[in-house]
mmCIF file of C-alpha atoms in Angstrom:
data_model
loop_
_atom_site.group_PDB
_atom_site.id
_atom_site.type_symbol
_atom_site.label_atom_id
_atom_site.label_comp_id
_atom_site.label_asym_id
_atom_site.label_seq_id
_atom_site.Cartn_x
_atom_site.Cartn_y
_atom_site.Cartn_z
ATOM 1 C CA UNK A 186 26.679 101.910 134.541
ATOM 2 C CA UNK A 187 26.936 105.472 135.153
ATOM 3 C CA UNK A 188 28.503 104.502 138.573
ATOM 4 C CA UNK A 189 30.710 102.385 137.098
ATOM 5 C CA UNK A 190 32.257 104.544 134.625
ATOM 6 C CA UNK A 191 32.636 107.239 137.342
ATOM 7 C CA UNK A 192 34.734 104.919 139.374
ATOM 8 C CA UNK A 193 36.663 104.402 136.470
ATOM 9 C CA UNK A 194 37.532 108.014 135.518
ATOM 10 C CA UNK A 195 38.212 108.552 139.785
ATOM 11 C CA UNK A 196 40.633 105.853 139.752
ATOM 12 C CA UNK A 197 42.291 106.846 136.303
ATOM 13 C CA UNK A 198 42.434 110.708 137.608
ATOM 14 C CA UNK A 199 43.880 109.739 140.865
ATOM 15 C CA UNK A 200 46.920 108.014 139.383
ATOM 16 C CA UNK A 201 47.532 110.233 136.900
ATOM 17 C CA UNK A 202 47.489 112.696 139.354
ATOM 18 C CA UNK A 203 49.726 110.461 141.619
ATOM 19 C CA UNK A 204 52.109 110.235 139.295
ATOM 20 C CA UNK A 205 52.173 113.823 138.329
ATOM 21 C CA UNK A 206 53.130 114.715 141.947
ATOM 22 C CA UNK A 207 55.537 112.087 142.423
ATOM 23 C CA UNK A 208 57.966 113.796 139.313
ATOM 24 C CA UNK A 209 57.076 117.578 139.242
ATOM 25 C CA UNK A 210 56.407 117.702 143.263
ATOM 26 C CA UNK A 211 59.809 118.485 144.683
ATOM 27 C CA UNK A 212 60.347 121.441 141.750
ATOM 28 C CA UNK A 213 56.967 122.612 143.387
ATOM 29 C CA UNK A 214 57.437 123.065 146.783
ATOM 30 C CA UNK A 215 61.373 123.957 146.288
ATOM 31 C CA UNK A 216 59.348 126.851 144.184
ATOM 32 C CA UNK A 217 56.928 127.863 146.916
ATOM 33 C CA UNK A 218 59.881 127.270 149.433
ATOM 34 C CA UNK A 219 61.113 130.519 148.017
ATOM 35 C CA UNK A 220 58.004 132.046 148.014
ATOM 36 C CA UNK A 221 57.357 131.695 151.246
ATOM 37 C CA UNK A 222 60.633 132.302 152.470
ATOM 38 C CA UNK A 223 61.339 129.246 154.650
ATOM 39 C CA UNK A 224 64.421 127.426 155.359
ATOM 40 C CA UNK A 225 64.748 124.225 153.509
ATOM 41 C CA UNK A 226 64.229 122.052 156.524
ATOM 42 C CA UNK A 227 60.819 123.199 157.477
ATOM 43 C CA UNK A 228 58.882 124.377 154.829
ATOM 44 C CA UNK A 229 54.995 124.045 156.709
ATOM 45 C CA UNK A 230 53.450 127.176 154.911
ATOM 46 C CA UNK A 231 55.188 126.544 151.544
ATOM 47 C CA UNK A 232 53.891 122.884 151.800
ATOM 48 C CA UNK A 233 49.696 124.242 152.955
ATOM 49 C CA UNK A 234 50.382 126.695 149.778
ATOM 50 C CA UNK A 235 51.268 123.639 147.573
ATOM 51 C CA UNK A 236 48.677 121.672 148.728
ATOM 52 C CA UNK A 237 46.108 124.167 148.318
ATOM 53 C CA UNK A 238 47.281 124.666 144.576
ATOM 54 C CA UNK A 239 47.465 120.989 143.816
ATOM 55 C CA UNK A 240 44.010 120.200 145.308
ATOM 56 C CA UNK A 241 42.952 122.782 142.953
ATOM 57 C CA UNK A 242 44.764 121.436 139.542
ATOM 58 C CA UNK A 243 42.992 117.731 141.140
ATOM 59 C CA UNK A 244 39.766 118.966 140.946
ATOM 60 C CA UNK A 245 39.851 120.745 137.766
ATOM 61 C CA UNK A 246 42.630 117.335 135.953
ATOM 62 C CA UNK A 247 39.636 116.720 133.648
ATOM 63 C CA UNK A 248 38.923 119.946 131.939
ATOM 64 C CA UNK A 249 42.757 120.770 131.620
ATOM 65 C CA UNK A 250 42.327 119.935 127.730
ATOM 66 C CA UNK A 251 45.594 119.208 126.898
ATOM 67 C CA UNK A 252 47.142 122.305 129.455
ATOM 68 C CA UNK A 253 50.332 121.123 131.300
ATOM 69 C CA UNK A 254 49.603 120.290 134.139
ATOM 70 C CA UNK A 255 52.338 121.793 136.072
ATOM 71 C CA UNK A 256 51.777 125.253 134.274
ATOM 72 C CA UNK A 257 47.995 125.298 135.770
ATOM 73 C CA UNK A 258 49.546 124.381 139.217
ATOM 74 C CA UNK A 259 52.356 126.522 139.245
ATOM 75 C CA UNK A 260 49.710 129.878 138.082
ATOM 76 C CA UNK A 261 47.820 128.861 140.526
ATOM 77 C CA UNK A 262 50.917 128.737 143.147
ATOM 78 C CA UNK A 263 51.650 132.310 142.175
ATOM 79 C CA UNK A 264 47.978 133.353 142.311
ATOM 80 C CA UNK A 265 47.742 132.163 146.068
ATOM 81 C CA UNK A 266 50.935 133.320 146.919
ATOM 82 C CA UNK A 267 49.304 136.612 145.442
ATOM 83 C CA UNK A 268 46.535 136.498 147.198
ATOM 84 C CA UNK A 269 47.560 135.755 150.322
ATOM 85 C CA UNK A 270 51.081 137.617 150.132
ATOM 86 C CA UNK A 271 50.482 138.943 153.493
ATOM 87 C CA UNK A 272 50.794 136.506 155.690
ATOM 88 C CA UNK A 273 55.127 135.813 154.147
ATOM 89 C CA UNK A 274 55.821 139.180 155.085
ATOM 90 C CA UNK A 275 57.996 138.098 157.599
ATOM 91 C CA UNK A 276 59.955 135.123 156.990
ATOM 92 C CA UNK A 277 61.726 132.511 158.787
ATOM 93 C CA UNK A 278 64.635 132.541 157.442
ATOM 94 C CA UNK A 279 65.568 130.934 153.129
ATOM 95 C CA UNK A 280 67.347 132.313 150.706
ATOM 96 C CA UNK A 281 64.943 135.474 149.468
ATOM 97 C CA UNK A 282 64.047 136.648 153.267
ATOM 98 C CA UNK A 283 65.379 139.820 152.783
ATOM 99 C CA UNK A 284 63.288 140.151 149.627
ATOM 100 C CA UNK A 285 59.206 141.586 150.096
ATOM 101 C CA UNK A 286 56.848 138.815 148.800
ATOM 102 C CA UNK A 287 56.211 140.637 145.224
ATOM 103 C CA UNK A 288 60.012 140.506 144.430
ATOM 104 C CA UNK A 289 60.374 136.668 145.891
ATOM 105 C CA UNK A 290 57.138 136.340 143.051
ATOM 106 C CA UNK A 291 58.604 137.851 140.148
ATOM 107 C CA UNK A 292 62.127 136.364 140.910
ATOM 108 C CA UNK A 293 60.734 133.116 141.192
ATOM 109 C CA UNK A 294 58.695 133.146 138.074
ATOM 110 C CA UNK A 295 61.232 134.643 135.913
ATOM 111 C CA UNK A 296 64.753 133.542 136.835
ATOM 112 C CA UNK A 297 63.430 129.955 138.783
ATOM 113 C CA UNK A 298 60.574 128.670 136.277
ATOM 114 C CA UNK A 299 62.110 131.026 133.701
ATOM 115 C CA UNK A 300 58.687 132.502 132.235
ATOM 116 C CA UNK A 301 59.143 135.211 129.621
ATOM 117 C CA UNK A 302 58.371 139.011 131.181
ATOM 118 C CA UNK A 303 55.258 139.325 128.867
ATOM 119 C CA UNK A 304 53.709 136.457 130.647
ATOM 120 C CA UNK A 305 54.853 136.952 134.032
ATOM 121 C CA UNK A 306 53.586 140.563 133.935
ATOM 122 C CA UNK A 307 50.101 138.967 131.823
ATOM 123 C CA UNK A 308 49.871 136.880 135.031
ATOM 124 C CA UNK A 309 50.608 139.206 137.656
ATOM 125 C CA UNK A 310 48.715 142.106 136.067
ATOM 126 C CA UNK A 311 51.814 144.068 136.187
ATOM 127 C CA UNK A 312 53.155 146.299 133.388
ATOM 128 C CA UNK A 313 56.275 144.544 131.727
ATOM 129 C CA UNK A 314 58.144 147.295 132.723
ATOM 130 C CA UNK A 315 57.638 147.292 136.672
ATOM 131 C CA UNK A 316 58.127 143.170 136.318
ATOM 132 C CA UNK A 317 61.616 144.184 134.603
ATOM 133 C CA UNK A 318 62.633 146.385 137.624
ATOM 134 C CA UNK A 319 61.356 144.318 140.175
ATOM 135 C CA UNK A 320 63.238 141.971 139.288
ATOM 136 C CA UNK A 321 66.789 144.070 138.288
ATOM 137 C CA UNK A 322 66.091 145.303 142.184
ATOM 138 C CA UNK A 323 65.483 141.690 143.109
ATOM 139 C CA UNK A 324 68.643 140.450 141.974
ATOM 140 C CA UNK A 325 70.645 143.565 143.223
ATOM 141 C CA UNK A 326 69.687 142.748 146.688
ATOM 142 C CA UNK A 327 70.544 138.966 145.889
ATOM 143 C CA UNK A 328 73.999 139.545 144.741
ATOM 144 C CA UNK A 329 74.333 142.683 147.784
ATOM 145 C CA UNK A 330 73.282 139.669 150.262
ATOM 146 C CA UNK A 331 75.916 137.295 149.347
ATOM 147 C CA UNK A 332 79.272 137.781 150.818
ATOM 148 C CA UNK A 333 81.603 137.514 147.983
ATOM 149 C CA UNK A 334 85.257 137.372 148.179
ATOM 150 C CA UNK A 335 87.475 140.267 149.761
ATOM 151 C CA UNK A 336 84.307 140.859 152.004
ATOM 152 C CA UNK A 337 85.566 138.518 154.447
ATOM 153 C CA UNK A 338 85.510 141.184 157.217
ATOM 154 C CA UNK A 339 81.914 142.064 156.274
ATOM 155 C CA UNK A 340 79.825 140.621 159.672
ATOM 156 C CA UNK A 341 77.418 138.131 158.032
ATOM 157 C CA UNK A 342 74.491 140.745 158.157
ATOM 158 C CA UNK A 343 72.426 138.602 155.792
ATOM 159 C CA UNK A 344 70.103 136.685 157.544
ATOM 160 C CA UNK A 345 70.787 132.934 155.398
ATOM 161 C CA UNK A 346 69.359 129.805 156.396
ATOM 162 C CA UNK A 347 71.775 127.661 157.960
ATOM 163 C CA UNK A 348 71.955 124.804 155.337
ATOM 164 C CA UNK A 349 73.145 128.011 152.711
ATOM 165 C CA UNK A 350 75.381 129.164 155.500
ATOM 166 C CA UNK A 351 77.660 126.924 155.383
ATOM 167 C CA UNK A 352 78.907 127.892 152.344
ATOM 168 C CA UNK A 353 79.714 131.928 152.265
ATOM 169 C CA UNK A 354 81.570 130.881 155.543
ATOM 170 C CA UNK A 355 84.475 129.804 153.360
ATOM 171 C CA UNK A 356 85.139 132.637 151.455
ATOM 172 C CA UNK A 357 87.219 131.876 148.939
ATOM 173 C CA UNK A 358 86.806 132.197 145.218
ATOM 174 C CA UNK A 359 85.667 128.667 144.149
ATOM 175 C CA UNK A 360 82.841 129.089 147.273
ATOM 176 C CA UNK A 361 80.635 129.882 143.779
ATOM 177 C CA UNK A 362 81.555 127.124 141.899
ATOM 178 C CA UNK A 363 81.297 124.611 145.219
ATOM 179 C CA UNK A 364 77.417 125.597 145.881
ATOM 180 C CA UNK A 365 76.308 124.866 143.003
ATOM 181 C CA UNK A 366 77.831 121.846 142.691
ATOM 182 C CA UNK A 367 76.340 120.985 146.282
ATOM 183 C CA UNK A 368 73.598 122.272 144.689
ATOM 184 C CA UNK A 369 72.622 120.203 141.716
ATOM 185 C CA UNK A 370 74.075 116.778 143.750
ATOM 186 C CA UNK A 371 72.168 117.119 147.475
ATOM 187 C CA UNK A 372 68.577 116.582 145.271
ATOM 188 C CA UNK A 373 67.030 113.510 145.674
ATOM 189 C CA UNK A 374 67.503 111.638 142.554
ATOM 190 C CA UNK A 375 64.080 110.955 141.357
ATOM 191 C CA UNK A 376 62.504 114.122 142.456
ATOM 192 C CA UNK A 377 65.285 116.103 140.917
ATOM 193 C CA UNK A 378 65.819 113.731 137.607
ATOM 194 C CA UNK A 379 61.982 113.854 137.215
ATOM 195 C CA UNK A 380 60.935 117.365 138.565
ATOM 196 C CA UNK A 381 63.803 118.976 135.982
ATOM 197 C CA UNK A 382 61.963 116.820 133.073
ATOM 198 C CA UNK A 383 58.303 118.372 133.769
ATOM 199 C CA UNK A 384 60.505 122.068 134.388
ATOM 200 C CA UNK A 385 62.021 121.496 130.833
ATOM 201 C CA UNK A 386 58.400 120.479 129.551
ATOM 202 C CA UNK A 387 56.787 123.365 130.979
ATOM 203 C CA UNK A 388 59.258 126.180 129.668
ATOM 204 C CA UNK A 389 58.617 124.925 126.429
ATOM 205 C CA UNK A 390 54.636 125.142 127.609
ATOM 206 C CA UNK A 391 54.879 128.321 128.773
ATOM 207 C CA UNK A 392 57.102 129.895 125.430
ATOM 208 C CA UNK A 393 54.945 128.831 122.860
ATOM 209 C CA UNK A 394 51.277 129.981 125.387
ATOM 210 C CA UNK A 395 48.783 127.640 126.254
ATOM 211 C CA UNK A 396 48.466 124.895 123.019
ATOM 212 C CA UNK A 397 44.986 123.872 123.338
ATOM 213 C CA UNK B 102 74.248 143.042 127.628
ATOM 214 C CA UNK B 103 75.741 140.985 128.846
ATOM 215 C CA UNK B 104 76.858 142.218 131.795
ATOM 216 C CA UNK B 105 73.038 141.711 133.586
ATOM 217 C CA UNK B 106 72.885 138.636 131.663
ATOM 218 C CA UNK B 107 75.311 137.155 134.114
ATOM 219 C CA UNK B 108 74.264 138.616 137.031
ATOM 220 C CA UNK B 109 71.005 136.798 136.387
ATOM 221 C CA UNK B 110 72.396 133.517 135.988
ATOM 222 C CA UNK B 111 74.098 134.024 139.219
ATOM 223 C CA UNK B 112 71.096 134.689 140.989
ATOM 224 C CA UNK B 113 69.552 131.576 138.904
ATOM 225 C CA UNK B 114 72.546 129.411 140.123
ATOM 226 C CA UNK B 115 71.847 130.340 143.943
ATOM 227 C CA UNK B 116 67.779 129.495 142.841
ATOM 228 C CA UNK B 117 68.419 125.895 142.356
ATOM 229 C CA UNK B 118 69.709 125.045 145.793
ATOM 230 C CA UNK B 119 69.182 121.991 147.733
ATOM 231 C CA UNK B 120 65.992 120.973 147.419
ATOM 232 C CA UNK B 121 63.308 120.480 150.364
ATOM 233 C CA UNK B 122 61.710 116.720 150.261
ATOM 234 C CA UNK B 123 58.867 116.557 149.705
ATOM 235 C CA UNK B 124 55.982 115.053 152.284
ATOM 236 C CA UNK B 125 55.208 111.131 151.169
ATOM 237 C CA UNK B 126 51.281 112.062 152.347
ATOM 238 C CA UNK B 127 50.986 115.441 150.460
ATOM 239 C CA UNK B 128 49.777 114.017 147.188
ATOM 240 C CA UNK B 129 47.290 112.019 149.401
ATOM 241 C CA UNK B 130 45.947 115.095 151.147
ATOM 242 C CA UNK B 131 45.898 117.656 147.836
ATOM 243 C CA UNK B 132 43.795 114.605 146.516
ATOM 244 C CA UNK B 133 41.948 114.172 149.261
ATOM 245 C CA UNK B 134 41.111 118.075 149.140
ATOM 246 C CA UNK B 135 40.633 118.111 145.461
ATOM 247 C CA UNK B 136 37.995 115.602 145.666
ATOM 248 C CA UNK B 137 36.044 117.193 147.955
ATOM 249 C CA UNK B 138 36.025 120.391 146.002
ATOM 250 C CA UNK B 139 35.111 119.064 142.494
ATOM 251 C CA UNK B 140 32.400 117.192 145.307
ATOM 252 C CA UNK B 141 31.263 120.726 146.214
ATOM 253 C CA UNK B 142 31.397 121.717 142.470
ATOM 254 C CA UNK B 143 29.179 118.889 141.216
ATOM 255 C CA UNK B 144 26.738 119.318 144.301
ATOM 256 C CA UNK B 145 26.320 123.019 143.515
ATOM 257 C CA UNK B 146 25.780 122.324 139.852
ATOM 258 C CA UNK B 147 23.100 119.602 140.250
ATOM 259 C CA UNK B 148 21.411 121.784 142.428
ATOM 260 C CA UNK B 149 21.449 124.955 140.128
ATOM 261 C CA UNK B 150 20.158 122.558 137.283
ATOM 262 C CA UNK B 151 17.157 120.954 139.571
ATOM 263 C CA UNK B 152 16.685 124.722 140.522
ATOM 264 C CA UNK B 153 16.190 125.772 136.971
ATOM 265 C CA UNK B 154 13.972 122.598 135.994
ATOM 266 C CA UNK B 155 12.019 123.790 138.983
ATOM 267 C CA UNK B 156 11.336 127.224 137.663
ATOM 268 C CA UNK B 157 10.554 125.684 133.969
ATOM 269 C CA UNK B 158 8.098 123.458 135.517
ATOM 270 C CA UNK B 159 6.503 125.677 137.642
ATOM 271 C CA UNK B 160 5.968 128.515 134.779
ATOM 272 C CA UNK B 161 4.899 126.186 132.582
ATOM 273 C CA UNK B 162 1.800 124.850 135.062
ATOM 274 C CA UNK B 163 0.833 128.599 135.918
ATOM 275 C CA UNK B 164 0.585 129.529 132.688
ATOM 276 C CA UNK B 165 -1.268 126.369 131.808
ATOM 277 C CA UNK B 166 -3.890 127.052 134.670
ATOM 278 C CA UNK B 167 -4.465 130.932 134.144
ATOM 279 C CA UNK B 168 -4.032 131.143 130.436
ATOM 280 C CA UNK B 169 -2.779 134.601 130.337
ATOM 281 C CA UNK B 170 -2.987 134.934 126.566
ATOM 282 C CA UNK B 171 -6.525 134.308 126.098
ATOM 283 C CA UNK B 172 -7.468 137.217 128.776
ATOM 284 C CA UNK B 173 -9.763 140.165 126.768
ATOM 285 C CA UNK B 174 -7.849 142.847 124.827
ATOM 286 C CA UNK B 175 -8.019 145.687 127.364
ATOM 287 C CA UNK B 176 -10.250 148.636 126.701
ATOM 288 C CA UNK B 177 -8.986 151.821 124.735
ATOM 289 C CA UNK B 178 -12.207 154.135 126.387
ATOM 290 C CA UNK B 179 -12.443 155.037 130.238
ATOM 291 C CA UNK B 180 -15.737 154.008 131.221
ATOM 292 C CA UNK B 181 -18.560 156.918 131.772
ATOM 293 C CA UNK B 182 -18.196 159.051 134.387
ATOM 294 C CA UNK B 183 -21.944 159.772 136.371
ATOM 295 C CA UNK B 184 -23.446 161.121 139.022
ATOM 296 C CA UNK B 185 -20.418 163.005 140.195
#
C-alpha cells in the first residue's frame, strides 16, 4: 500500500520533472553556458553544472510548495557556479571569457534572467551597490569587446568563439541588427518556444518574491 | 537615463545568442542523480529517527530498573568525625 503509493508519486515526479526539462532546459544550460564561459559547441562543464543543479531541484520537486521550479534551479545554478567559481577562471573561449566569473554571475542574473538588483544582491550576498557596478563594469567590457563599426582596423583582440565570430567579421552597420536576428532564429524551436515561456513565467516569479 | 538603458539592452541582445542543444540523456542522468540523493536523504532520516527511538527506549528501561526517584533524600549533616 505504502509501496504502492510511493511508486505512484516516483512515477508522477519523474514526468513532471521530464517535462520540466524538456521546455526550460535549453534556457538553462544556454545560462550556465555563459557562466562557464564555453563556446556554444561544447559546453561539458556548463552541462556537469546543470546537471548537478537539476538533480538537486529532482530531489527536493516535492517540497517546492508551489516555488517555480526553474527559479529553485536557476538559484541553485548561481549558488554552484558560486561555489565552485574557481575552477571557470579560465575559459575556453564564449561570449563573457574576458569577463572574471563574479561579473559573468551578476551579468547573467541581471541582464540574461533579468532579476531585479535587490534580489540578485539578496542572493549573492552582495550589497546592491557593488551588484550595480559589477555589472556597469560588466557591460563596459562587453560593449569594449565588440568591434563596432569604424574599428575595422582594430586586430580582433577579443578572444570570441567562432560561431559569434562570424559576425563582427563583417563590419558594417546592420552587423547589430543581423546577430540578433541569427540570434533569435538558429534556436531550436521547441527548446526556444518553450524555454522563453518558463523565462517569461519566472520573471514574473522572481518580481513579485517567492508566492508560497 | 537612458543612455545606460541602451547600453544594457545591447549587452542583453548579444545574451540571447544561439543557443547550445541540449543533451537528449541529461534529464535522465539529473534524475538519475536526484534520486539517489533524496535516497541518501530518506536513508539518513530513518536512521536519525530509529536513533532517537533508540535513546527513548533505552532511558526509559534504565530508569525503570534503577528507579532514580525513589533513592533517599541525601543527608544535610556530615557524619561524626572519631578517633582522629
Amino acid at each position: 500500500m505504502v509501496r504502492e503509493r510511493r511508486a505512484a508519486r516516483d512515477g508522477r515526479r519523474a514526468r513532471e520533472f521530464e517535462v520540466f526539462v524538456a521546455g526550460a532546459g535549453g534556457r538553462l544550460l544556454h545560462a550556465a553556458a555563459l557562466l562557464t564561459g564555453e563556446p556554444t559547441g561544447d559546453t561539458e562543464a556548463a552541462e556537469r553544472l546543470l546537471t548537478a543543479a537539476l538533480a538537486r531541484t529532482y530531489a527536493r520537486w516535492d517540497r517546492l510548495r508551489g516555488e517555480d521550479p526553474y527559479d529553485h534551479t536557476r538559484r541553485t545554478l548561481a549558488a554552484l557556479f558560486a561555489h565552485r567559481g574557481h575552477r571557470y577562471r579560465h575559459p575556453r573561449g564564449g561570449l563573457l571569457a574576458r569577463l572574471t566569473p563574479q561579473e559573468r554571475l551578476v551579468l547573467v542574473l541581471r541582464l540574461y534572467e533579468g532579476i531585479a538588483e535587490e534580489q540578485t544582491a539578496a542572493a549573492l550576498g552582495l550589497p546592491v551597490e557593488r551588484v550595480r557596478a559589477i555589472c556597469t563594469r560588466a557591460v563596459t567590457a562587453m560593449r569594449s569587446a565588440t568591434p563596432r563599426r569604424g574599428a575595422a582596423g582594430r586586430p580582433p583582440s577579443a578572444r570570441r568563439p567562432p560561431s559569434a565570430g562570424t559576425s563582427p567579421s563583417t563590419g558594417t552597420p546592420a552587423s547589430a541588427g543581423a546577430r540578433t536576428g541569427a540570434g533569435t532564429g538558429a534556436g531550436t524551436g521547441t527548446g526556444a518556444g518553450a524555454g522563453a515561456g518558463t523565462g517569461a513565467g519566472a520573471g514574473t516569479g522572481a518580481g513579485t518574491g517567492v508566492v508560497p | 537615463m537612458s543612455f545606460p538603458d541602451r547600453k544594457e539592452t545591447e549587452v542583453r541582445r548579444m545574451l540571447e545568442g544561439p543557443h547550445p542543444v541540449l543533451p537528449p540523456d541529461l534529464a535522465g542522468r539529473a534524475t538519475e542523480r536526484g534520486r539517489r540523493m533524496l535516497r541518501r536523504h530518506q536513508a539518513v532520516r530513518t536512521i536519525g529517527w530509529l536513533l532517537l527511538f533508540a535513546a527513548v527506549v533505552a532511558f526509559a528501561v534504565w530508569a525503570a530498573i534503577v528507579e532514580p526517584w525513589t533513592a533517599p533524600p541525601p543527608t544535610d549533616t556530615t557524619p561524626p568525625l572519631e578517633g582522629w
